[in-house]
Short mmCIF file of C-alpha atoms in Angstrom, two decimals:
data_model
loop_
_atom_site.label_atom_id
_atom_site.label_comp_id
_atom_site.label_asym_id
_atom_site.label_seq_id
_atom_site.Cartn_x
_atom_site.Cartn_y
_atom_site.Cartn_z
CA MET A 235 -29.34 6.00 2.85
CA LEU A 236 -31.19 2.69 2.49
CA GLU A 237 -34.62 2.68 4.14
CA ALA A 238 -33.61 -0.28 6.31
CA GLU A 239 -30.55 1.62 7.53
CA ARG A 240 -32.63 4.74 8.11
CA ARG A 241 -34.93 2.77 10.41
CA THR A 242 -32.01 1.53 12.52
CA SER A 243 -29.90 4.71 12.56
CA GLY A 244 -29.80 6.73 15.76
CA LEU A 245 -29.87 9.88 13.62
CA TYR A 246 -33.62 9.46 13.09
CA THR A 247 -34.65 8.84 16.70
CA PRO A 248 -37.05 11.46 18.13
CA ALA A 249 -34.48 12.84 20.59
CA VAL A 250 -31.93 13.54 17.85
CA VAL A 251 -34.48 14.82 15.34
CA ASN A 252 -35.98 17.20 17.91
CA LYS A 253 -32.54 18.46 18.92
CA LEU A 254 -31.52 19.14 15.33
CA ASN A 255 -34.83 20.79 14.47
CA ARG A 256 -34.71 22.99 17.57
CA ASP A 257 -31.11 24.14 17.33
CA PHE A 258 -30.00 23.84 13.71
CA LEU A 259 -30.93 23.92 10.06
CA SER A 260 -30.31 20.51 8.54
CA LYS A 261 -30.08 19.11 5.06
CA GLU A 262 -29.53 15.65 3.63
CA LEU A 263 -27.93 15.50 0.19
CA ALA A 264 -28.63 12.80 -2.36
CA PHE A 265 -25.73 11.07 -4.05
CA GLY A 266 -25.00 11.90 -7.66
CA THR A 267 -26.20 15.50 -7.73
CA ALA A 268 -24.00 18.40 -8.78
CA GLU A 269 -24.51 19.96 -5.34
CA THR A 270 -23.28 16.82 -3.59
CA GLU A 271 -20.23 16.50 -5.83
CA ALA A 272 -19.31 20.14 -5.20
CA VAL A 273 -19.67 19.67 -1.46
CA ALA A 274 -17.58 16.50 -1.51
CA ARG A 275 -14.76 18.32 -3.32
CA ARG A 276 -14.90 21.42 -1.15
CA TYR A 277 -14.98 19.60 2.18
CA ASN A 278 -12.92 16.55 1.22
CA VAL A 279 -15.71 14.07 1.89
CA THR A 280 -14.47 10.52 1.28
CA SER A 281 -16.24 8.34 3.86
CA TYR A 282 -19.75 7.01 4.32
CA PRO A 283 -21.88 8.34 5.91
CA SER A 284 -20.52 11.81 6.74
CA TYR A 285 -22.01 14.51 8.96
CA LEU A 286 -20.79 18.09 8.62
CA TYR A 287 -21.60 20.95 11.01
CA PHE A 288 -21.15 24.58 10.00
CA ASN A 289 -20.97 28.09 11.38
CA PRO A 290 -23.36 30.67 9.84
CA ASP A 291 -20.46 31.94 7.71
CA GLY A 292 -20.06 28.48 6.15
CA SER A 293 -16.86 27.50 7.97
CA LEU A 294 -16.71 23.93 9.19
CA LEU A 295 -17.02 23.37 12.93
CA TYR A 296 -17.09 19.62 13.33
CA ARG A 297 -17.37 16.44 11.29
CA ARG A 298 -17.80 12.74 11.81
CA PHE A 299 -18.44 9.72 9.67
CA GLY A 300 -19.92 6.33 10.43
CA GLN A 301 -23.39 5.10 11.24
CA THR A 302 -24.61 3.85 14.61
CA ALA A 303 -27.88 2.89 16.23
CA ASP A 304 -26.81 4.78 19.36
CA ALA A 305 -28.71 8.09 19.49
CA ALA A 306 -26.32 9.30 22.20
CA GLN A 307 -23.50 9.49 19.65
CA TYR A 308 -25.47 11.92 17.49
CA LEU A 309 -26.32 14.04 20.51
CA LYS A 310 -22.59 14.11 21.33
CA ASP A 311 -21.93 15.29 17.78
CA VAL A 312 -24.37 18.15 18.22
CA ALA A 313 -22.77 19.10 21.53
CA ALA A 314 -19.30 18.99 19.97
CA ALA A 315 -20.44 21.28 17.14
CA LYS A 316 -21.92 23.80 19.57
CA GLU A 317 -18.75 23.70 21.67
CA ALA A 318 -16.64 24.33 18.56
CA GLN A 319 -18.90 27.25 17.69
CA GLN A 320 -17.98 28.90 21.00
CA ASP A 321 -14.26 28.11 20.67
CA PRO A 322 -12.28 31.37 20.14
CA GLN A 323 -9.84 29.36 18.04
CA ASN A 324 -12.35 27.81 15.66
CA LEU A 325 -11.81 28.00 11.92
CA SER A 326 -14.00 31.05 11.51
CA HIS A 327 -11.96 33.07 14.03
CA LEU A 328 -8.65 31.89 12.58
CA ALA A 329 -9.71 32.84 9.05
CA ALA A 330 -10.79 36.29 10.23
CA GLU A 331 -7.47 36.81 11.99
CA PHE A 332 -5.59 35.83 8.82
CA ARG A 333 -7.65 38.28 6.76
CA ARG A 334 -6.72 41.00 9.25
CA GLY A 335 -3.08 40.40 8.36
CA ASN A 336 -1.76 38.23 11.18
CA ARG A 337 1.34 36.47 9.83
CA ASP A 338 2.85 35.26 13.08
CA VAL A 339 4.49 31.87 12.47
CA GLU A 340 2.87 30.16 15.45
CA PHE A 341 -0.55 31.52 14.52
CA LEU A 342 -0.16 30.32 10.93
CA LYS A 343 0.87 26.88 12.11
CA GLN A 344 -2.14 26.75 14.43
CA TYR A 345 -4.38 27.65 11.49
CA LEU A 346 -2.86 24.90 9.33
CA LEU A 347 -3.22 22.35 12.12
CA LYS A 348 -6.89 23.27 12.59
CA VAL A 349 -7.55 22.78 8.88
CA ARG A 350 -5.74 19.45 9.03
CA ALA A 351 -7.70 18.35 12.12
CA LEU A 352 -10.96 19.05 10.27
CA ARG A 353 -9.64 17.05 7.28
CA LEU A 354 -10.23 19.98 4.96
CA PRO A 355 -8.25 20.88 1.84
CA THR A 356 -5.21 22.96 2.73
CA GLU A 357 -5.53 26.74 2.64
CA GLN A 358 -2.71 27.37 0.16
CA ALA A 359 -2.42 31.07 0.94
CA VAL A 360 -1.92 30.23 4.61
CA LEU A 361 0.63 27.51 3.81
CA ASP A 362 2.58 29.84 1.50
CA ALA A 363 2.55 32.59 4.13
CA TYR A 364 3.78 30.13 6.75
CA ALA A 365 6.64 28.86 4.58
CA GLN A 366 7.67 32.39 3.61
CA GLN A 367 7.89 33.46 7.26
CA LEU A 368 10.40 30.73 8.08
CA PRO A 369 14.16 31.26 7.76
CA ALA A 370 15.68 29.42 4.78
CA ARG A 371 17.83 27.21 7.03
CA VAL A 372 14.81 25.28 8.36
CA PHE A 373 14.20 23.85 4.90
CA TYR A 374 17.40 21.88 5.29
CA GLN A 375 15.92 20.21 8.38
CA PRO A 376 13.49 17.30 8.08
CA THR A 377 10.92 18.42 10.68
CA GLU A 378 9.69 21.60 8.95
CA VAL A 379 10.04 20.17 5.47
CA LEU A 380 7.89 17.22 6.45
CA PHE A 381 5.27 19.50 8.01
CA VAL A 382 4.99 21.51 4.79
CA LEU A 383 4.88 18.38 2.63
CA GLU A 384 2.14 16.85 4.78
CA SER A 385 0.12 20.04 4.26
CA GLY A 386 0.06 19.37 0.51
CA PRO A 387 1.75 22.37 -1.16
CA VAL A 388 0.57 23.12 -4.69
CA VAL A 389 3.24 22.24 -7.24
CA GLY A 390 5.26 25.36 -8.08
CA SER A 391 3.89 27.37 -5.15
CA PRO A 392 6.21 29.22 -2.74
CA ALA A 393 5.64 26.54 -0.10
CA PHE A 394 6.44 23.77 -2.58
CA GLN A 395 9.58 25.47 -3.85
CA LEU A 396 10.87 26.26 -0.37
CA SER A 397 10.20 22.71 0.84
CA HIS A 398 12.25 21.43 -2.10
CA LEU A 399 15.28 23.66 -1.58
CA SER A 400 17.27 20.56 -0.65
CA GLN A 401 16.51 17.76 -3.09
CA LYS A 402 18.97 15.65 -1.14
CA LEU A 403 16.80 16.02 1.97
CA ILE A 404 13.63 15.24 -0.01
CA ASP A 405 15.21 12.07 -1.38
CA SER A 406 16.36 11.09 2.09
CA LEU A 407 12.88 11.60 3.56
CA TYR A 408 11.24 9.53 0.85
CA ARG A 409 13.68 6.70 1.52
CA VAL A 410 12.89 6.49 5.23
CA LEU A 411 9.19 7.39 5.39
CA PRO A 412 6.74 4.46 5.41
CA LEU A 413 5.07 3.82 2.06
CA PRO A 414 1.56 4.83 3.26
CA GLN A 415 2.93 8.17 4.47
CA ARG A 416 4.74 8.81 1.18
CA MET A 417 1.61 7.95 -0.77
CA ALA A 418 -0.51 10.24 1.41
CA ILE A 419 1.90 13.15 0.86
CA ASN A 420 1.99 12.65 -2.91
CA SER A 421 -1.78 12.29 -3.15
CA LEU A 422 -2.36 15.47 -1.16
CA ILE A 423 0.09 17.46 -3.30
CA ILE A 424 -1.54 16.17 -6.48
CA ASN A 425 -5.12 16.68 -5.28
CA ASN A 426 -4.46 20.21 -4.04
CA THR A 427 -2.65 21.13 -7.24
CA MET A 428 -5.38 19.81 -9.51
CA ALA A 429 -8.11 21.37 -7.37
CA GLN A 430 -6.48 24.81 -7.56
CA ALA A 431 -5.89 24.37 -11.28
CA ALA A 432 -9.57 23.57 -11.85
CA ALA A 433 -10.77 26.41 -9.62
CA THR A 434 -8.63 28.92 -11.52
CA LYS A 435 -9.00 27.16 -14.92
CA ASN A 436 -5.20 27.10 -15.07
CA ARG A 437 -4.21 24.44 -17.60
CA SER A 438 -0.50 25.09 -17.12
CA LEU A 439 -0.81 24.34 -13.40
CA ALA A 440 -2.82 21.20 -14.16
CA GLU A 441 -0.06 20.01 -16.47
CA LYS A 442 2.48 20.60 -13.69
CA GLY A 443 0.33 18.50 -11.38
CA ALA A 444 0.05 15.74 -13.98
CA SER A 445 3.82 15.83 -14.46
CA PHE A 446 4.29 15.45 -10.70
CA THR A 447 1.92 12.46 -10.83
CA ARG A 448 4.04 10.76 -13.50
CA GLY A 449 7.14 11.35 -11.42
CA THR A 450 5.67 9.51 -8.45
CA TRP A 451 5.38 6.36 -10.59
CA ASN A 452 9.01 6.09 -11.67
CA SER A 453 8.91 2.33 -11.00
CA ASP A 454 5.91 1.91 -13.35
CA TYR A 455 6.08 4.63 -15.99
CA ALA A 456 3.13 3.32 -18.03
CA LYS A 457 0.83 3.44 -15.02
CA GLY A 458 2.09 6.92 -14.20
CA VAL A 459 1.20 8.09 -17.70
CA ARG A 460 -2.31 6.62 -17.43
CA ILE A 461 -2.99 8.19 -14.05
CA SER A 462 -1.64 11.56 -15.17
CA GLU A 463 -3.95 11.43 -18.19
CA ARG A 464 -6.84 10.68 -15.85
CA ASP A 465 -5.85 13.68 -13.73
CA MET A 466 -5.98 15.91 -16.80
CA LEU A 467 -9.39 14.50 -17.72
CA ASN A 468 -10.67 15.35 -14.27
CA PHE A 469 -9.20 18.83 -14.64
CA TYR A 470 -11.04 19.43 -17.93
CA ARG A 471 -14.26 18.20 -16.40
CA ASN A 472 -13.98 20.21 -13.18
CA ALA A 473 -12.86 23.31 -15.10
CA LYS A 474 -15.90 22.82 -17.37
CA ASP A 475 -13.72 22.68 -20.48
CA SER A 476 -16.10 20.36 -22.30
CA THR A 477 -14.36 20.63 -25.66
CA SER A 478 -11.04 19.36 -24.30
CA TYR A 479 -12.75 16.85 -22.04
CA LEU A 480 -14.75 15.18 -24.81
CA ARG A 481 -11.77 15.00 -27.14
CA GLN A 482 -9.46 13.46 -24.54
CA ALA A 483 -12.09 11.21 -22.95
CA VAL A 484 -12.58 9.22 -26.15
CA ILE A 485 -8.84 8.65 -26.45
CA TYR A 486 -8.43 7.77 -22.77
CA TYR A 487 -11.29 5.32 -22.30
CA GLU A 488 -10.78 3.50 -25.56
CA ARG A 489 -7.03 3.21 -25.04
CA TYR A 490 -7.18 1.87 -21.50
CA TYR A 491 -10.58 0.28 -20.88
CA LEU A 492 -12.54 -0.70 -23.98
CA ASN A 493 -10.42 -3.48 -25.47
CA LEU A 494 -8.92 -5.36 -22.54
CA PRO A 495 -7.60 -8.94 -22.87
CA ALA A 496 -10.04 -11.75 -22.09
CA ASP A 497 -8.15 -12.84 -18.97
CA SER A 498 -8.39 -9.32 -17.50
CA VAL A 499 -12.12 -9.27 -18.19
CA LYS A 500 -12.55 -12.65 -16.50
CA LYS A 501 -10.62 -11.58 -13.39
CA THR A 502 -12.65 -8.39 -13.11
CA LEU A 503 -15.97 -10.22 -13.33
CA GLU A 504 -14.84 -12.73 -10.70
CA ALA A 505 -13.78 -9.89 -8.37
CA LEU A 506 -17.09 -8.12 -9.00
CA GLN A 507 -19.11 -11.21 -8.11
CA ALA A 508 -17.04 -11.87 -4.98
CA SER A 509 -17.45 -8.26 -3.85
CA ARG A 510 -21.22 -8.39 -4.23
CA GLN A 511 -21.42 -11.67 -2.34
CA ARG A 512 -19.41 -10.19 0.53
CA GLN A 513 -21.57 -7.08 0.57
CA ALA A 514 -24.77 -9.13 0.61
CA ALA A 515 -23.44 -11.23 3.47
CA PHE A 516 -22.54 -8.14 5.52
CA LEU A 517 -25.83 -6.37 4.94
CA SER A 518 -27.89 -9.43 5.81
CA ARG A 519 -26.34 -9.79 9.26
CA PRO A 520 -28.35 -8.59 12.24
CA ASN A 521 -25.14 -7.45 13.91
CA PHE A 522 -25.12 -3.70 13.34
CA ALA A 523 -21.39 -3.44 14.06
CA ALA A 524 -20.78 -5.65 11.06
CA ARG A 525 -22.98 -3.33 9.00
CA GLN A 526 -20.87 -0.40 10.13
CA ARG A 527 -17.68 -2.10 9.04
CA ALA A 528 -19.21 -2.76 5.66
CA ALA A 529 -20.31 0.86 5.39
CA ARG A 530 -16.81 2.14 6.07
CA GLN A 531 -15.57 0.24 3.03
CA ARG A 532 -17.92 2.13 0.76
CA PRO A 533 -16.72 5.30 -0.90
CA THR A 534 -18.11 8.77 -0.67
CA VAL A 535 -20.82 10.55 1.11
CA ALA A 536 -21.72 14.10 1.39
CA ALA A 537 -23.77 16.24 3.62
CA THR A 538 -23.91 20.01 3.84
CA THR A 539 -25.07 23.38 2.66
CA GLY A 540 -23.41 26.76 2.89
CA GLN A 541 -26.10 28.67 4.75
CA PRO A 542 -27.36 26.82 7.85
CA VAL A 543 -25.99 27.44 11.31
CA VAL A 544 -25.21 23.75 11.46
CA THR A 545 -26.02 21.24 8.80
CA ALA A 546 -26.03 17.49 9.28
CA GLY A 547 -26.69 15.00 6.56
CA ALA A 548 -26.12 11.47 5.42
CA VAL A 549 -26.12 10.02 1.95
CA TYR A 550 -26.05 6.42 0.78
CA MET A 551 -23.93 5.94 -2.28
CA SER A 552 -24.88 2.95 -4.38
CA ARG A 553 -22.92 3.26 -7.58
CA ASN A 554 -19.43 2.23 -6.52
CA ASN A 555 -19.67 -0.66 -4.10
CA ALA A 556 -17.66 -3.03 -6.30
CA PRO A 557 -13.89 -3.12 -6.73
CA ALA A 558 -12.43 -0.50 -9.05
CA SER A 559 -12.50 -2.06 -12.51
CA PHE A 560 -12.64 -1.32 -16.17
CA LEU A 561 -16.42 -1.83 -16.02
CA GLN A 562 -16.81 0.98 -13.53
CA GLU A 563 -14.42 3.13 -15.52
CA LEU A 564 -16.34 2.59 -18.75
CA ASN A 565 -19.71 3.23 -17.12
CA ASN A 566 -18.40 6.33 -15.36
CA GLY A 567 -16.83 7.53 -18.59
CA ALA A 568 -20.05 7.05 -20.53
CA TRP A 569 -22.04 8.84 -17.83
CA ALA A 570 -19.53 11.71 -17.78
CA ILE A 571 -19.97 12.17 -21.53
CA TYR A 572 -23.74 12.36 -21.00
CA GLN A 573 -23.33 14.84 -18.15
CA THR A 574 -21.41 17.29 -20.34
CA GLY A 575 -24.72 17.94 -22.08
CA THR A 576 -23.21 17.33 -25.51
CA ARG A 577 -25.48 16.65 -28.49
CA ASN A 578 -22.54 15.63 -30.67
CA LYS A 579 -23.48 12.22 -32.07
CA ASN A 580 -19.86 11.19 -32.51
CA TYR A 581 -19.05 11.54 -28.80
CA LEU A 582 -22.41 10.11 -27.73
CA SER A 583 -21.88 7.09 -29.99
CA HIS A 584 -18.52 6.38 -28.38
CA ALA A 585 -20.14 6.60 -24.95
CA LEU A 586 -22.95 4.33 -26.14
CA THR A 587 -20.38 1.69 -27.15
CA TRP A 588 -18.77 1.83 -23.70
CA SER A 589 -22.12 1.62 -21.98
CA LYS A 590 -23.25 -1.38 -24.06
CA ARG A 591 -20.00 -3.11 -23.13
CA THR A 592 -20.66 -2.65 -19.41
CA VAL A 593 -24.27 -3.83 -19.71
CA ASP A 594 -23.24 -6.92 -21.69
CA LEU A 595 -20.77 -7.92 -18.96
CA ASP A 596 -22.56 -6.53 -15.89
CA PRO A 597 -26.30 -5.89 -16.42
CA ALA A 598 -26.74 -3.96 -13.17
CA ALA A 599 -29.46 -1.35 -12.72
CA TYR A 600 -27.11 1.62 -12.81
CA ASN A 601 -25.39 0.39 -15.98
CA ASN A 602 -28.75 0.03 -17.73
CA ASP A 603 -29.67 3.50 -16.48
CA THR A 604 -26.58 5.00 -18.12
CA LEU A 605 -27.35 3.22 -21.38
CA ALA A 606 -30.96 4.42 -21.28
CA HIS A 607 -29.88 8.04 -20.85
CA LEU A 608 -27.53 7.83 -23.83
CA LEU A 609 -30.17 6.18 -26.03
CA TYR A 610 -32.61 8.93 -25.08
CA ARG A 611 -30.09 11.67 -25.87
CA LEU A 612 -29.52 10.08 -29.30
CA GLY A 613 -33.26 10.04 -29.97
CA PHE A 614 -33.89 6.30 -29.60
CA TYR A 615 -36.81 6.85 -27.26
CA ALA A 616 -38.45 3.42 -27.34
CA GLU A 617 -35.15 1.67 -26.68
CA ALA A 618 -34.36 4.15 -23.91
CA GLU A 619 -37.67 3.48 -22.16
CA ALA A 620 -37.14 -0.28 -22.40
CA ARG A 621 -33.69 0.04 -20.85
CA GLU A 622 -34.95 2.25 -18.04
CA GLN A 623 -37.74 -0.24 -17.34
CA GLN A 624 -35.02 -2.88 -17.10
CA ALA A 625 -33.14 -0.66 -14.63
CA VAL A 626 -36.26 -0.42 -12.45
CA ALA A 627 -36.73 -4.20 -12.51
CA LEU A 628 -33.08 -4.85 -11.69
CA ALA A 629 -33.13 -2.34 -8.85
CA HIS A 630 -36.02 -4.32 -7.35
CA GLN A 631 -33.95 -7.50 -7.61
CA GLU A 632 -30.86 -5.79 -6.18
CA LYS A 633 -32.92 -4.34 -3.31
CA THR A 634 -31.73 -0.83 -4.12
CA ALA A 635 -33.79 2.34 -4.50
CA THR A 636 -36.08 2.24 -7.52
CA ALA A 637 -37.50 5.77 -7.24
CA PRO A 638 -34.73 7.54 -9.21
CA TYR A 639 -35.06 5.10 -12.11
CA GLN A 640 -38.86 5.31 -12.01
CA GLN A 641 -38.71 9.10 -12.08
CA THR A 642 -36.34 9.00 -15.04
CA LEU A 643 -38.66 6.59 -16.85
CA GLU A 644 -41.62 8.94 -16.35
CA LYS A 645 -39.61 11.85 -17.76
CA MET A 646 -38.64 9.74 -20.77
CA ARG A 647 -42.27 8.89 -21.43
CA LYS A 648 -43.19 12.58 -21.28
CA ARG A 649 -40.13 13.49 -23.41
CA SER A 650 -39.05 15.88 -20.65
CA LEU A 651 -35.71 14.34 -19.66
#
């Protein structure tokens, strides 16, 4: 979180701080760490800033996103979390009942609805159990089929197969459902499938998920292929299959992002500049409501740990405020290569080329930081230090946090990065 936002946030008022310190264990997670990324995946964190409250067993009680200067809102959050903790139908109790073998249809549906209300990834075992308890005839009726689809069944799972017993009904639903609803269903199915594939290191399941992705883009096959390849890249990365990831990443990023036509590059740079101007205008306004609206347009946050009774946290994410573009993709790809820990000069050299391209077109602090890390890994220490110094200077100009870049620079100077 920016220091200016911290000073105006109701989260840091004495009443809220005292309440949290008295009743709960709290933790704020920094963006970009492995812990934060794991939390974001596990608890489906996609909005900034997010506050997550947990039971001692790690089950989620309550969540909210959005910043406000009103301390009363944060006190209401705390009260809501404590109320959920006492609720006999909270997620912890429902999970315990499921483990004890309760397979009543109404109970299972209640469990699924609770997970959905908390905006958590679907419990696939619960969804499969629910679908298997239903008579086959209901899968020829739109209501139950839609409920299962909106729960995001993993491709090939019992719930997925049962919900697709009538392809005619599926086709009919997809013709009448609004586009945003269809997109949400497809995204949930894909995300849940790829998440389970990564968790179980199941490449076959990941390929089924990627195939499903391609099928959702039947009106634009080329885009479907690209997105399915990206899904497989994410699978390799999340499954920690570095060998496959590195091999496919070079093919993917150089095919789709390195050598774009000049007109595409021009449009991207214009969109980037316009986005930054809009962001600067929003953040300079004294009207805090306007600042909130701007914040909601920013991607990811994360806040949590597994152990505290209740954990609240807020994280400011600075890397992805601009429109999605080939520059972001190249920088993210280069950084992902670095994060694998590889010392292979071939892969690092490819990543270095991508990073230089982003810096040439968009010399932002975080792009220079990526380039500095790659130069350091390749043994070009003087060049790496110069780039990291540039990142510090640019961060000052951009009015973003300089401490992470300064810390990296110190480690480079000590050869301890």
